[in-house]
CSV table of C-alpha atoms in Angstrom, one decimal:
chain,number,residue,atom,x,y,z
A,1,MET,CA,27.7,49.6,-45.8
A,2,MET,CA,24.4,47.5,-46.1
A,3,ASN,CA,21.3,48.7,-47.3
A,4,PRO,CA,18.9,47.0,-44.4
A,5,ASN,CA,15.7,47.7,-47.6
A,6,GLN,CA,18.4,45.2,-49.7
A,7,GLU,CA,17.9,41.3,-49.8
A,8,TYR,CA,21.6,39.6,-50.3
A,9,ASN,CA,21.6,36.1,-51.5
A,10,LEU,CA,24.2,34.9,-48.3
A,11,ASN,CA,24.1,31.1,-50.3
A,12,LEU,CA,23.6,29.5,-46.6
A,13,PRO,CA,23.3,25.4,-47.0
A,14,GLN,CA,20.2,24.3,-47.1
A,15,GLN,CA,18.8,20.7,-46.3
A,16,HIS,CA,16.1,19.2,-48.9
A,17,ILE,CA,14.7,16.2,-46.6
A,18,ILE,CA,11.8,13.9,-47.9
A,19,ILE,CA,8.7,13.1,-45.2
A,20,MET,CA,6.6,10.4,-46.2
A,21,ASN,CA,3.8,8.2,-44.1
A,22,ALA,CA,6.0,6.5,-41.2
A,23,PRO,CA,7.4,2.8,-41.5
A,24,LEU,CA,6.0,0.3,-40.2
A,25,LEU,CA,8.8,-1.4,-38.7
A,26,ARG,CA,9.4,2.2,-37.2
A,27,ARG,CA,6.6,2.4,-36.2
A,28,ALA,CA,6.6,-0.5,-34.0
A,29,VAL,CA,10.2,-0.5,-32.7
A,30,ALA,CA,9.0,2.4,-31.3
A,31,PHE,CA,5.7,1.4,-29.8
A,32,ALA,CA,7.3,-1.6,-28.4
A,33,ILE,CA,10.2,0.9,-26.6
A,34,ASP,CA,7.2,3.6,-25.7
A,35,ILE,CA,5.1,0.7,-24.5
A,36,ALA,CA,8.8,-1.3,-22.1
A,37,PHE,CA,8.9,2.2,-20.8
A,38,ILE,CA,5.6,2.5,-19.1
A,39,LEU,CA,5.5,-1.0,-18.0
A,40,ILE,CA,8.6,-0.4,-15.6
A,41,PHE,CA,9.1,2.8,-15.0
A,42,LEU,CA,5.7,4.8,-15.2
A,43,LEU,CA,3.2,1.5,-13.6
A,44,GLU,CA,5.8,0.8,-11.2
A,45,PRO,CA,3.5,2.1,-8.0
A,46,PHE,CA,1.1,-0.3,-9.0
A,47,SER,CA,4.0,-3.2,-8.2
A,48,VAL,CA,3.4,-1.9,-4.5
A,49,PHE,CA,0.2,-2.5,-4.5
A,50,PHE,CA,-0.6,-5.4,-5.9
A,51,LYS,CA,2.4,-7.3,-3.6
A,52,SER,CA,-0.2,-6.9,-0.7
A,53,ALA,CA,-2.3,-8.6,-3.1
A,54,THR,CA,-1.1,-11.8,-4.3
A,55,SER,CA,2.2,-12.8,-3.9
A,56,SER,CA,3.6,-11.7,-7.4
A,57,GLN,CA,5.6,-8.5,-8.5
A,58,SER,CA,5.5,-8.5,-12.1
A,59,PHE,CA,2.1,-6.5,-13.5
A,60,LEU,CA,2.3,-8.8,-16.3
A,61,GLU,CA,1.8,-11.6,-14.0
A,62,THR,CA,-0.1,-10.3,-11.6
A,63,LEU,CA,-3.2,-9.4,-14.4
A,64,PHE,CA,-3.0,-13.0,-14.9
A,65,THR,CA,-3.2,-14.3,-11.3
A,66,ILE,CA,-5.9,-11.8,-9.3
A,67,HIS,CA,-9.3,-11.6,-8.9
A,68,PRO,CA,-11.8,-10.5,-12.4
A,69,GLY,CA,-12.0,-6.9,-10.3
A,70,LEU,CA,-9.1,-6.4,-9.5
A,71,ALA,CA,-7.5,-6.7,-12.9
A,72,THR,CA,-10.2,-4.3,-14.4
A,73,ILE,CA,-9.1,-1.5,-12.4
A,74,LEU,CA,-5.4,-2.1,-13.4
A,75,LEU,CA,-7.1,-2.1,-16.7
A,76,ALA,CA,-8.3,1.0,-16.2
A,77,SER,CA,-5.5,2.5,-14.1
A,78,SER,CA,-2.6,1.7,-17.2
A,79,GLY,CA,-5.0,2.6,-20.3
A,80,LEU,CA,-5.5,6.0,-18.7
A,81,ILE,CA,-1.9,6.1,-17.9
A,82,THR,CA,-1.0,4.7,-21.5
A,83,VAL,CA,-3.1,7.1,-23.2
A,84,LEU,CA,-2.1,10.1,-21.0
A,85,TYR,CA,1.8,9.4,-22.4
A,86,PHE,CA,1.3,9.1,-25.8
A,87,SER,CA,-1.6,11.6,-25.8
A,88,LEU,CA,1.2,14.4,-23.8
A,89,PHE,CA,4.4,13.7,-25.5
A,90,GLU,CA,2.0,13.7,-29.1
A,91,TYR,CA,0.5,17.1,-28.3
A,92,PHE,CA,3.8,19.0,-26.6
A,93,ALA,CA,6.6,17.5,-28.7
A,94,GLY,CA,5.5,16.0,-31.5
A,95,GLN,CA,6.5,12.8,-30.9
A,96,THR,CA,7.0,9.4,-27.5
A,97,PRO,CA,11.0,9.2,-26.7
A,98,GLY,CA,10.6,5.6,-28.9
A,99,MET,CA,9.0,8.2,-32.0
A,100,ASN,CA,12.0,10.2,-30.9
A,101,LEU,CA,14.8,7.2,-31.4
A,102,VAL,CA,13.7,6.2,-34.5
A,103,ASN,CA,13.1,9.4,-36.1
A,104,ILE,CA,9.5,9.7,-36.8
A,105,LYS,CA,6.9,12.9,-35.5
A,106,THR,CA,3.3,13.6,-35.8
A,107,ASN,CA,1.5,17.0,-35.4
A,108,ILE,CA,-1.0,17.1,-33.1
A,109,PRO,CA,-3.1,21.0,-33.2
A,110,THR,CA,-5.1,20.3,-30.1
A,111,PHE,CA,-4.9,18.3,-27.2
A,112,SER,CA,-8.7,16.5,-27.5
A,113,LYS,CA,-7.2,15.1,-31.0
A,114,ALA,CA,-4.2,13.5,-29.3
A,115,ILE,CA,-6.6,12.0,-27.4
A,116,VAL,CA,-8.5,10.3,-30.4
A,117,ARG,CA,-5.7,9.1,-31.8
A,118,ASN,CA,-4.6,7.4,-28.9
A,119,ILE,CA,-8.1,6.2,-27.6
A,120,TYR,CA,-7.2,2.7,-28.8
A,121,LEU,CA,-5.0,2.4,-25.9
A,122,ILE,CA,-7.4,2.0,-23.0
A,123,PRO,CA,-7.8,-1.7,-23.2
A,124,LEU,CA,-11.3,-1.7,-21.7
A,125,THR,CA,-14.1,-2.6,-24.0
A,126,PRO,CA,-15.3,-1.1,-26.4
A,127,PHE,CA,-11.8,0.7,-26.4
A,128,ASN,CA,-9.6,-2.2,-27.4
A,129,LEU,CA,-12.1,-3.0,-30.4
A,130,LEU,CA,-10.9,-0.6,-32.3
A,131,LEU,CA,-7.5,-1.8,-32.3
A,132,ILE,CA,-8.6,-4.6,-34.7
A,133,ILE,CA,-9.9,-1.3,-36.6
A,134,GLU,CA,-6.8,0.8,-36.3
A,135,LEU,CA,-4.1,-2.6,-37.1
A,136,TRP,CA,-6.2,-3.1,-40.2
A,137,TYR,CA,-6.6,0.4,-41.4
A,138,LEU,CA,-2.2,0.5,-40.2
A,139,PHE,CA,-1.4,-2.9,-42.6
A,140,ARG,CA,-3.9,-1.6,-45.8
A,141,THR,CA,-2.7,2.4,-45.8
A,142,LYS,CA,0.4,2.9,-43.5
A,143,GLN,CA,-2.1,4.9,-41.3
A,144,ARG,CA,-3.7,4.1,-38.5
A,145,PHE,CA,-7.7,4.7,-38.4
A,146,THR,CA,-8.4,7.4,-35.5
A,147,GLU,CA,-4.8,9.0,-37.7
A,148,ARG,CA,-7.3,9.8,-41.1
A,149,PHE,CA,-10.1,10.7,-38.7
A,150,THR,CA,-7.6,13.5,-36.7
A,151,ASN,CA,-6.0,14.0,-39.9
A,152,THR,CA,-3.2,13.6,-37.7
A,153,PRO,CA,-0.9,11.3,-39.6
A,154,THR,CA,2.4,9.9,-38.4
A,155,LEU,CA,5.6,10.8,-40.8
A,156,TYR,CA,9.3,10.2,-41.3
A,157,SER,CA,11.3,12.5,-42.7
A,158,MET,CA,14.8,11.7,-44.6
A,159,PRO,CA,16.9,14.0,-45.8
A,160,LEU,CA,18.0,13.9,-49.7
A,161,GLU,CA,21.7,14.7,-50.1
A,162,ASP,CA,21.6,18.1,-52.1
A,163,ASN,CA,23.7,17.0,-56.3
Z,1,MET,CA,5.6,12.6,-51.0
Z,2,LYS,CA,6.7,16.2,-50.8
Z,3,THR,CA,10.2,17.7,-50.4
Z,4,GLN,CA,10.0,20.2,-48.0
Z,5,GLU,CA,13.6,23.4,-47.9
Z,6,LYS,CA,14.2,23.2,-43.7
Z,7,ASN,CA,15.8,26.7,-42.5
Z,8,GLN,CA,18.5,25.3,-40.1
Z,9,SER,CA,18.3,28.8,-38.0
Z,10,GLN,CA,14.5,27.8,-37.3
Z,11,GLU,CA,13.8,28.3,-33.6
Z,12,ARG,CA,12.4,25.9,-30.9
Z,13,LYS,CA,9.7,27.0,-28.7
Z,14,HIS,CA,9.9,24.2,-26.2
Z,15,ASN,CA,13.0,22.6,-24.5
Z,16,PRO,CA,12.2,19.3,-25.6
Z,17,TRP,CA,13.9,17.9,-22.3
Z,18,ILE,CA,12.2,19.7,-19.9
Z,19,VAL,CA,8.9,18.7,-21.6
Z,20,ALA,CA,9.6,15.2,-21.6
Z,21,LEU,CA,10.9,15.4,-17.9
Z,22,ALA,CA,7.8,17.1,-16.9
Z,23,ILE,CA,5.6,14.8,-18.6
Z,24,ILE,CA,7.1,12.1,-16.9
Z,25,ALA,CA,7.7,13.3,-13.8
Z,26,GLY,CA,3.4,14.4,-14.2
Z,27,LEU,CA,2.4,10.6,-15.0
Z,28,LEU,CA,4.4,9.0,-11.7
Z,29,MET,CA,2.9,10.8,-10.1
Z,30,LEU,CA,-0.3,10.6,-10.6
Z,31,SER,CA,0.4,6.8,-10.9
Z,32,THR,CA,1.3,7.0,-7.7
Z,33,LEU,CA,-1.8,8.8,-6.5
Z,34,MET,CA,-3.7,5.8,-8.5
Z,35,ALA,CA,-2.1,3.0,-6.7
Z,36,GLY,CA,-2.1,4.3,-3.7
Z,37,CYS,CA,-6.2,5.3,-4.0
Z,38,ALA,CA,-6.3,2.1,-5.3
Z,39,SER,CA,-5.2,0.0,-2.8
Z,40,LEU,CA,-7.8,2.1,0.0
Z,41,PHE,CA,-10.7,0.5,-2.2
Z,42,VAL,CA,-9.6,-2.7,-2.7
Z,43,ASP,CA,-11.9,-5.1,-0.6
Z,44,ASP,CA,-9.8,-8.2,0.9
Z,45,ALA,CA,-12.5,-10.9,-1.4
Z,46,TYR,CA,-10.1,-9.3,-4.5
Z,47,LYS,CA,-7.4,-11.2,-3.1
Z,48,THR,CA,-5.6,-14.0,-4.0
Z,49,GLY,CA,-4.0,-17.2,-2.2
Z,50,ASN,CA,-5.6,-20.3,-0.2
Z,51,VAL,CA,-4.2,-19.2,3.6
Z,52,ALA,CA,-5.8,-16.5,5.6
Z,53,LEU,CA,-2.7,-14.3,7.1
Z,54,ILE,CA,-4.7,-12.5,9.9
Z,55,ASN,CA,-1.9,-9.6,11.6
Z,56,VAL,CA,-2.5,-9.6,15.0
Z,57,ALA,CA,-0.4,-6.7,15.7
Z,58,GLY,CA,-0.3,-4.0,18.3
Z,59,GLU,CA,-2.9,-3.5,21.7
Z,60,ILE,CA,-5.8,-5.3,20.9
Z,61,SER,CA,-7.9,-3.3,21.8
Z,62,TYR,CA,-12.1,-3.5,20.7
Z,63,SER,CA,-12.2,-0.3,19.0
Z,64,GLY,CA,-8.3,0.0,18.0
Z,65,GLN,CA,-6.6,2.7,15.6
Z,66,THR,CA,-6.5,2.9,12.5
Z,67,ASN,CA,-3.5,4.7,11.3
Z,68,PRO,CA,-2.1,3.4,8.0
Z,69,LEU,CA,0.9,5.2,8.7
Z,70,GLN,CA,1.6,3.4,11.8
Z,71,THR,CA,-0.2,0.5,12.8
Z,72,THR,CA,-0.4,0.3,16.9
Z,73,SER,CA,-3.5,-1.6,17.5
Z,74,SER,CA,-5.4,-4.2,16.1
Z,75,SER,CA,-9.0,-3.7,16.4
Z,76,ALA,CA,-10.8,-7.1,17.6
Z,77,GLN,CA,-14.0,-6.4,15.5
Z,78,HIS,CA,-11.7,-6.0,12.5
Z,79,VAL,CA,-9.3,-9.3,13.2
Z,80,ILE,CA,-13.5,-11.1,14.4
Z,81,ASP,CA,-14.7,-10.2,10.9
Z,82,GLN,CA,-11.7,-11.5,9.2
Z,83,LEU,CA,-11.7,-14.7,10.7
Z,84,LYS,CA,-15.5,-14.7,10.1
Z,85,ASP,CA,-14.9,-14.1,6.1
Z,86,ALA,CA,-11.7,-16.5,6.2
Z,87,GLN,CA,-14.2,-19.1,7.5
Z,88,GLU,CA,-16.4,-18.8,5.4
Z,89,ASN,CA,-14.4,-18.1,1.8
Z,90,ASP,CA,-14.4,-21.9,0.1
Z,91,GLU,CA,-11.3,-20.6,-1.7
Z,92,ILE,CA,-9.2,-20.1,2.2
Z,93,LYS,CA,-7.7,-23.9,3.7
Z,94,ALA,CA,-6.3,-22.4,6.8
Z,95,ILE,CA,-6.1,-19.1,8.9
Z,96,VAL,CA,-2.7,-18.1,9.9
Z,97,LEU,CA,-2.6,-15.7,12.8
Z,98,LYS,CA,0.6,-13.9,12.5
Z,99,ILE,CA,1.1,-12.3,16.0
Z,100,ASN,CA,3.2,-9.8,17.4
Z,101,SER,CA,1.1,-7.6,20.4
Z,102,ALA,CA,1.8,-6.9,24.1
Z,103,GLY,CA,-1.7,-7.8,24.6
Z,104,GLY,CA,-4.4,-5.6,25.4
Z,105,ALA,CA,-7.7,-5.5,26.7
Z,106,PRO,CA,-9.5,-9.3,28.8
Z,107,VAL,CA,-12.6,-9.1,27.0
Z,108,ALA,CA,-10.9,-8.3,23.2
Z,109,SER,CA,-8.4,-11.1,23.5
Z,110,ALA,CA,-10.9,-13.1,24.7
Z,111,HIS,CA,-13.5,-12.5,22.1
Z,112,ILE,CA,-10.5,-13.4,19.3
Z,113,MET,CA,-9.3,-16.6,20.9
Z,114,GLU,CA,-13.3,-17.7,21.1
Z,115,THR,CA,-13.7,-17.1,17.8
Z,116,VAL,CA,-10.8,-18.4,16.2
Z,117,ALA,CA,-11.6,-21.9,18.0
Z,118,LYS,CA,-14.4,-21.7,17.0
Z,119,THR,CA,-13.7,-22.1,13.7
Z,120,ASP,CA,-13.6,-26.0,11.6
Z,121,LYS,CA,-10.1,-24.8,9.1
Z,122,PRO,CA,-6.9,-25.4,10.8
Z,123,THR,CA,-5.9,-22.2,12.6
Z,124,ILE,CA,-1.8,-21.7,12.9
Z,125,ALA,CA,-1.1,-19.2,15.4
Z,126,TRP,CA,1.9,-17.6,14.1
Z,127,ILE,CA,4.2,-15.7,16.6
Z,128,SER,CA,6.9,-13.3,15.7
Z,129,GLU,CA,8.6,-10.8,18.6
Z,130,LEU,CA,6.1,-10.8,20.5
Z,131,GLY,CA,3.2,-12.8,21.7
Z,132,ALA,CA,1.7,-11.9,25.9
Z,133,SER,CA,-0.6,-11.5,28.1
Z,134,GLY,CA,-3.6,-11.0,25.2
Z,135,ALA,CA,-2.1,-11.8,22.2
Z,136,TYR,CA,-0.5,-15.0,23.5
Z,137,TRP,CA,-4.4,-15.8,24.9
Z,138,VAL,CA,-5.5,-15.0,21.1
Z,139,ALA,CA,-2.8,-17.6,20.4
Z,140,THR,CA,-3.9,-20.4,22.5
Z,141,GLY,CA,-7.0,-20.6,20.4
Z,142,ALA,CA,-5.6,-22.0,17.5
Z,143,ASP,CA,-4.7,-25.8,16.6
Z,144,HIS,CA,-1.0,-25.0,16.5
Z,145,ILE,CA,1.7,-21.9,18.2
Z,146,ILE,CA,4.9,-21.3,16.1
Z,147,ALA,CA,7.6,-18.8,17.6
Z,148,HIS,CA,10.9,-18.6,16.8
Z,149,ASP,CA,13.6,-19.9,19.3
Z,150,ILE,CA,14.0,-15.9,20.9
Z,151,SER,CA,10.2,-15.0,20.7
Z,152,MET,CA,8.8,-13.1,23.8
Z,153,VAL,CA,6.0,-15.8,24.8
Z,154,GLY,CA,3.6,-15.8,27.6
Z,155,SER,CA,3.1,-13.0,30.7
Z,156,ILE,CA,-0.1,-15.4,31.8
Z,157,GLY,CA,-1.5,-12.5,34.2
Z,158,VAL,CA,-3.7,-9.3,34.5
Z,159,ILE,CA,-2.6,-6.0,35.2
Z,160,GLY,CA,-4.7,-3.1,36.5
Z,161,SER,CA,-2.0,-0.9,37.9
Z,162,TYR,CA,-2.4,3.5,37.9
Z,163,LEU,CA,-1.0,6.2,38.4
Z,164,GLU,CA,-2.9,8.2,41.4
Z,165,PHE,CA,-2.8,11.9,41.9
Z,166,SER,CA,-4.1,12.3,45.5
Z,167,GLU,CA,-1.1,13.7,47.1
Z,168,PHE,CA,-0.5,15.7,44.4
Z,169,LEU,CA,-3.6,17.5,44.6
Z,170,GLU,CA,-3.5,17.6,48.2
Z,171,GLU,CA,0.0,19.8,47.1
Z,172,HIS,CA,-1.3,22.0,45.1
Z,173,ASN,CA,-5.0,22.5,47.5
Z,174,ILE,CA,-7.0,21.0,44.9
Z,175,THR,CA,-9.6,19.2,46.6
Z,176,TYR,CA,-11.2,15.8,45.4
Z,177,ASN,CA,-15.1,16.0,46.0
Z,178,ARG,CA,-16.5,12.6,46.8
Z,179,GLN,CA,-19.9,12.3,45.5
Z,180,VAL,CA,-21.1,8.7,44.9
Z,181,ALA,CA,-24.1,7.0,45.5
Z,182,GLY,CA,-22.5,3.1,46.3
Z,183,GLN,CA,-19.2,3.4,47.8
Z,184,TYR,CA,-17.3,1.6,45.3
Z,185,LYS,CA,-18.6,3.4,42.8
Z,186,ASP,CA,-15.4,5.6,42.0
Z,187,MET,CA,-12.8,2.6,43.3
Z,188,GLY,CA,-10.2,3.1,40.9
Z,189,THR,CA,-9.6,7.1,40.2
Z,190,PRO,CA,-6.3,8.6,40.2
Z,191,PHE,CA,-7.7,11.5,42.4
Z,192,LYS,CA,-8.1,9.9,45.6
Z,193,GLU,CA,-6.2,6.7,47.6
Z,194,MET,CA,-7.9,3.1,47.7
Z,195,THR,CA,-9.0,2.0,50.8
Z,196,THR,CA,-8.3,-1.1,52.3
Z,197,ALA,CA,-11.5,-2.8,51.4
Z,198,GLU,CA,-11.3,-0.9,47.7
Z,199,GLN,CA,-7.8,-2.6,47.6
Z,200,TYR,CA,-9.3,-6.0,48.8
Z,201,LYS,CA,-12.0,-5.6,46.6
Z,202,THR,CA,-9.3,-4.8,43.4
Z,203,ARG,CA,-7.3,-7.8,44.2
Z,204,GLN,CA,-10.5,-10.0,43.8
Z,205,LEU,CA,-11.5,-8.6,40.7
Z,206,LEU,CA,-8.2,-9.1,39.2
Z,207,ASP,CA,-7.4,-12.5,41.1
Z,208,THR,CA,-11.3,-14.3,39.3
Z,209,MET,CA,-9.6,-12.9,35.6
Z,210,HIS,CA,-6.5,-14.2,36.6
Z,211,ASP,CA,-7.5,-17.7,37.7
Z,212,TYR,CA,-10.4,-17.4,34.3
Z,213,PHE,CA,-7.1,-17.3,32.3
Z,214,ILE,CA,-5.4,-19.8,33.6
Z,215,SER,CA,-8.4,-21.9,33.2
Z,216,SER,CA,-8.5,-20.8,29.2
Z,217,VAL,CA,-4.7,-22.0,28.8
Z,218,ALA,CA,-5.1,-24.5,30.5
Z,219,GLN,CA,-8.1,-25.8,28.7
Z,220,GLN,CA,-7.1,-24.9,25.0
Z,221,ARG,CA,-3.5,-25.8,25.3
Z,222,ASN,CA,-4.3,-29.6,27.4
Z,223,LEU,CA,-2.4,-28.9,30.8
Z,224,SER,CA,-3.6,-29.2,33.8
Z,225,LYS,CA,-4.9,-25.7,36.0
Z,226,GLU,CA,-2.0,-27.1,38.5
Z,227,GLU,CA,0.7,-27.2,35.5
Z,228,VAL,CA,-0.4,-23.6,33.8
Z,229,ALA,CA,-0.6,-22.1,36.8
Z,230,SER,CA,2.5,-22.7,38.2
Z,231,ILE,CA,3.9,-20.3,34.9
Z,232,ALA,CA,1.1,-17.8,35.4
Z,233,THR,CA,3.3,-15.7,37.7
Z,234,GLY,CA,2.8,-12.5,34.3
Z,235,GLU,CA,6.7,-13.9,33.5
Z,236,LEU,CA,7.7,-13.8,29.7
Z,237,PHE,CA,9.6,-16.6,27.7
Z,238,LEU,CA,11.6,-17.0,25.1
Z,239,GLY,CA,10.1,-18.9,22.6
Z,240,MET,CA,12.4,-22.3,23.5
Z,241,GLN,CA,11.6,-21.9,27.1
Z,242,ALA,CA,7.6,-21.7,26.2
Z,243,LYS,CA,8.3,-24.8,24.3
Z,244,GLU,CA,9.8,-26.6,27.3
Z,245,LYS,CA,6.8,-25.5,28.8
Z,246,ASN,CA,3.9,-26.4,26.2
Z,247,LEU,CA,3.1,-22.8,25.3
Z,248,VAL,CA,4.3,-23.6,22.5
Z,249,ASP,CA,4.0,-27.0,20.0
Z,250,GLN,CA,6.7,-25.5,17.5
Z,251,LEU,CA,10.1,-23.4,16.8
Z,252,GLY,CA,9.9,-21.2,13.6
Z,253,GLY,CA,9.2,-18.7,11.5
Z,254,GLU,CA,7.5,-18.3,8.1
Z,255,THR,CA,9.2,-21.7,6.5
Z,256,GLN,CA,7.9,-24.0,9.4
Z,257,VAL,CA,4.5,-22.3,9.2
Z,258,LYS,CA,4.3,-23.2,5.5
Z,259,THR,CA,5.8,-26.7,6.0
Z,260,TYR,CA,3.5,-27.4,8.2
Z,261,LEU,CA,0.5,-25.9,5.8
Z,262,GLN,CA,1.6,-28.0,3.6
Z,263,ASN,CA,1.7,-31.0,5.2
Z,264,ILE,CA,-1.6,-30.4,6.4
Z,265,LEU,CA,-3.9,-29.8,3.4
Z,266,ASN,CA,-1.3,-31.5,0.6
Z,267,GLU,CA,-1.2,-28.0,-1.3
Z,268,SER,CA,0.9,-25.2,-2.6
Z,269,ILE,CA,1.0,-22.1,-0.2
Z,270,ASP,CA,-0.4,-18.9,-1.2
Z,271,PHE,CA,-0.8,-16.5,1.8
Z,272,ARG,CA,-4.0,-14.0,0.8
Z,273,THR,CA,-2.9,-11.6,3.5
Z,274,TYR,CA,-6.1,-9.3,5.2
Z,275,THR,CA,-5.8,-6.3,6.1
Z,276,GLN,CA,-7.8,-3.7,8.1
Z,277,LYS,CA,-9.4,-1.3,6.0
Z,278,THR,CA,-9.3,2.5,6.2
Z,279,SER,CA,-11.7,4.8,5.5
Z,280,VAL,CA,-10.5,7.5,2.9
Z,281,PHE,CA,-11.7,10.6,6.3
Z,282,ASN,CA,-9.7,8.4,8.7
Z,283,LEU,CA,-6.5,8.7,6.1
Z,284,LEU,CA,-7.5,12.5,5.9
Z,285,GLN,CA,-7.5,12.6,10.1
Z,286,SER,CA,-4.3,10.5,10.2
Z,287,LEU,CA,-2.6,12.2,8.1
Z,288,SER,CA,-3.3,15.5,9.4
Z,289,SER,CA,-3.1,14.7,12.8
Z,290,SER,CA,0.3,13.6,12.2
Z,291,MET,CA,1.5,17.0,10.0
Z,292,GLY,CA,0.0,18.7,12.9
Z,293,GLU,CA,2.0,16.8,15.4
Z,294,GLN,CA,5.3,17.2,13.2
Z,295,ILE,CA,4.4,20.8,12.8
Z,296,GLY,CA,4.2,21.3,16.8
Z,297,SER,CA,7.4,19.7,17.5
Z,298,SER,CA,9.3,22.0,15.2
Z,299,LEU,CA,7.9,24.6,16.8
Z,300,GLY,CA,9.2,23.3,20.3
Z,301,LYS,CA,12.1,22.6,19.0
Z,302,THR,CA,12.7,25.9,17.8
Z,303,VAL,CA,11.4,27.4,20.1
Z,304,LEU,CA,14.4,25.8,23.2
Z,305,GLU,CA,16.7,25.9,21.0
Z,306,GLU,CA,16.4,29.9,21.5
Z,307,GLN,CA,16.0,30.1,24.9
Z,308,PRO,CA,19.2,31.8,26.9
Z,309,GLN,CA,21.4,28.8,28.4
Z,310,ALA,CA,22.1,29.5,32.0
Z,311,GLN,CA,25.4,30.8,32.7
Z,312,PHE,CA,27.5,29.9,35.7
Z,313,SER,CA,30.3,31.5,36.4
Z,314,TYR,CA,32.9,32.3,39.5
């Protein structure tokens, strides 16, 4: 009969993994997938709205042909949706669908950090100016500026084979 | 780089699929709400296009009803404001009135027609399904009228019919207590029978309005008054018949409208659709009345279905 106070070594197989900053290529692919998803699905309701304003139903085509005031409304709305998309997925699931497909993730303790981390996605001044800083930091340190600022790096885990 | 041992029996706190679906559903709802709200507040000035497309649909009256869920009337004041806006906007090169209406109030219709006639930009009246009575009067103000072969056009006449309840009141012992100063003050009231003199006066009013309508159509269409009077029986004509009688200039639809405009303007045509603005209050009001109607209708149907049906036996 087994003693509940004694520890047993059951020799279960254990997996070793390496965790490192996510490679740039994986980040780019993940970002492209997420942006495509946002443009095709989440911003679709705006195409109905813009059909009445212009002869175009394409979101991007509309952006370049409509009145500047209307373009500002469009950019602000799409920016909000985009920031919420990235923030909600990263906070609740640790990764967006695009990140999931390329196996990179992050760990964000608070929702406010998730928002700050993705604020550069708002395509209006002054937030869009952050994009330049983000890209420069990313190419130099493999982390974005806001990731370092909030201490929420995007990581890639790679399994190691046991010898 | 650091290594970390991973325990394969670690449990997940949340089902990731449910989290993903919840987030996507929430964002889609937010996006729909934002797009809907944006459409309420965006002004016609934000739109692109070099040809103003102004809709005249439903009953024409001065006040109109701004029901965004089911547009059934045109506010003459809105149409006139849109015409003036198109007239003043340098980006607009021509104006198209898209008409699908059985007419309405005579003064409202005449006012729209006069405003159309005053514009110095090319104007086209495009009659889709129906352009009758006051709506046709509006169309006559345009430089060019295009209707489909089987559009319903015309009905050049005046109607003043109404329901009279004098016998109903009499049967139910209800008396109409007539108190007027001015013998024709209550002329046309449904609570009493119209006298011969009142009928004569009403007839005179209708004939005068009819004559005014005929004169206006004759002037706008460059026809003789006799020609118009001969067809101003109040009847409707198909588009092809109206073309033979010179009530319309061309048969066709959107393609013909654009081709005609391209020939005049020598540039490609991009419609800028003018819409009737709806305040948030009006939207909420119409939504609540629509919901109330649905609830009442459902309750009524339920009550009627539950009533025992009469049974006949021999």
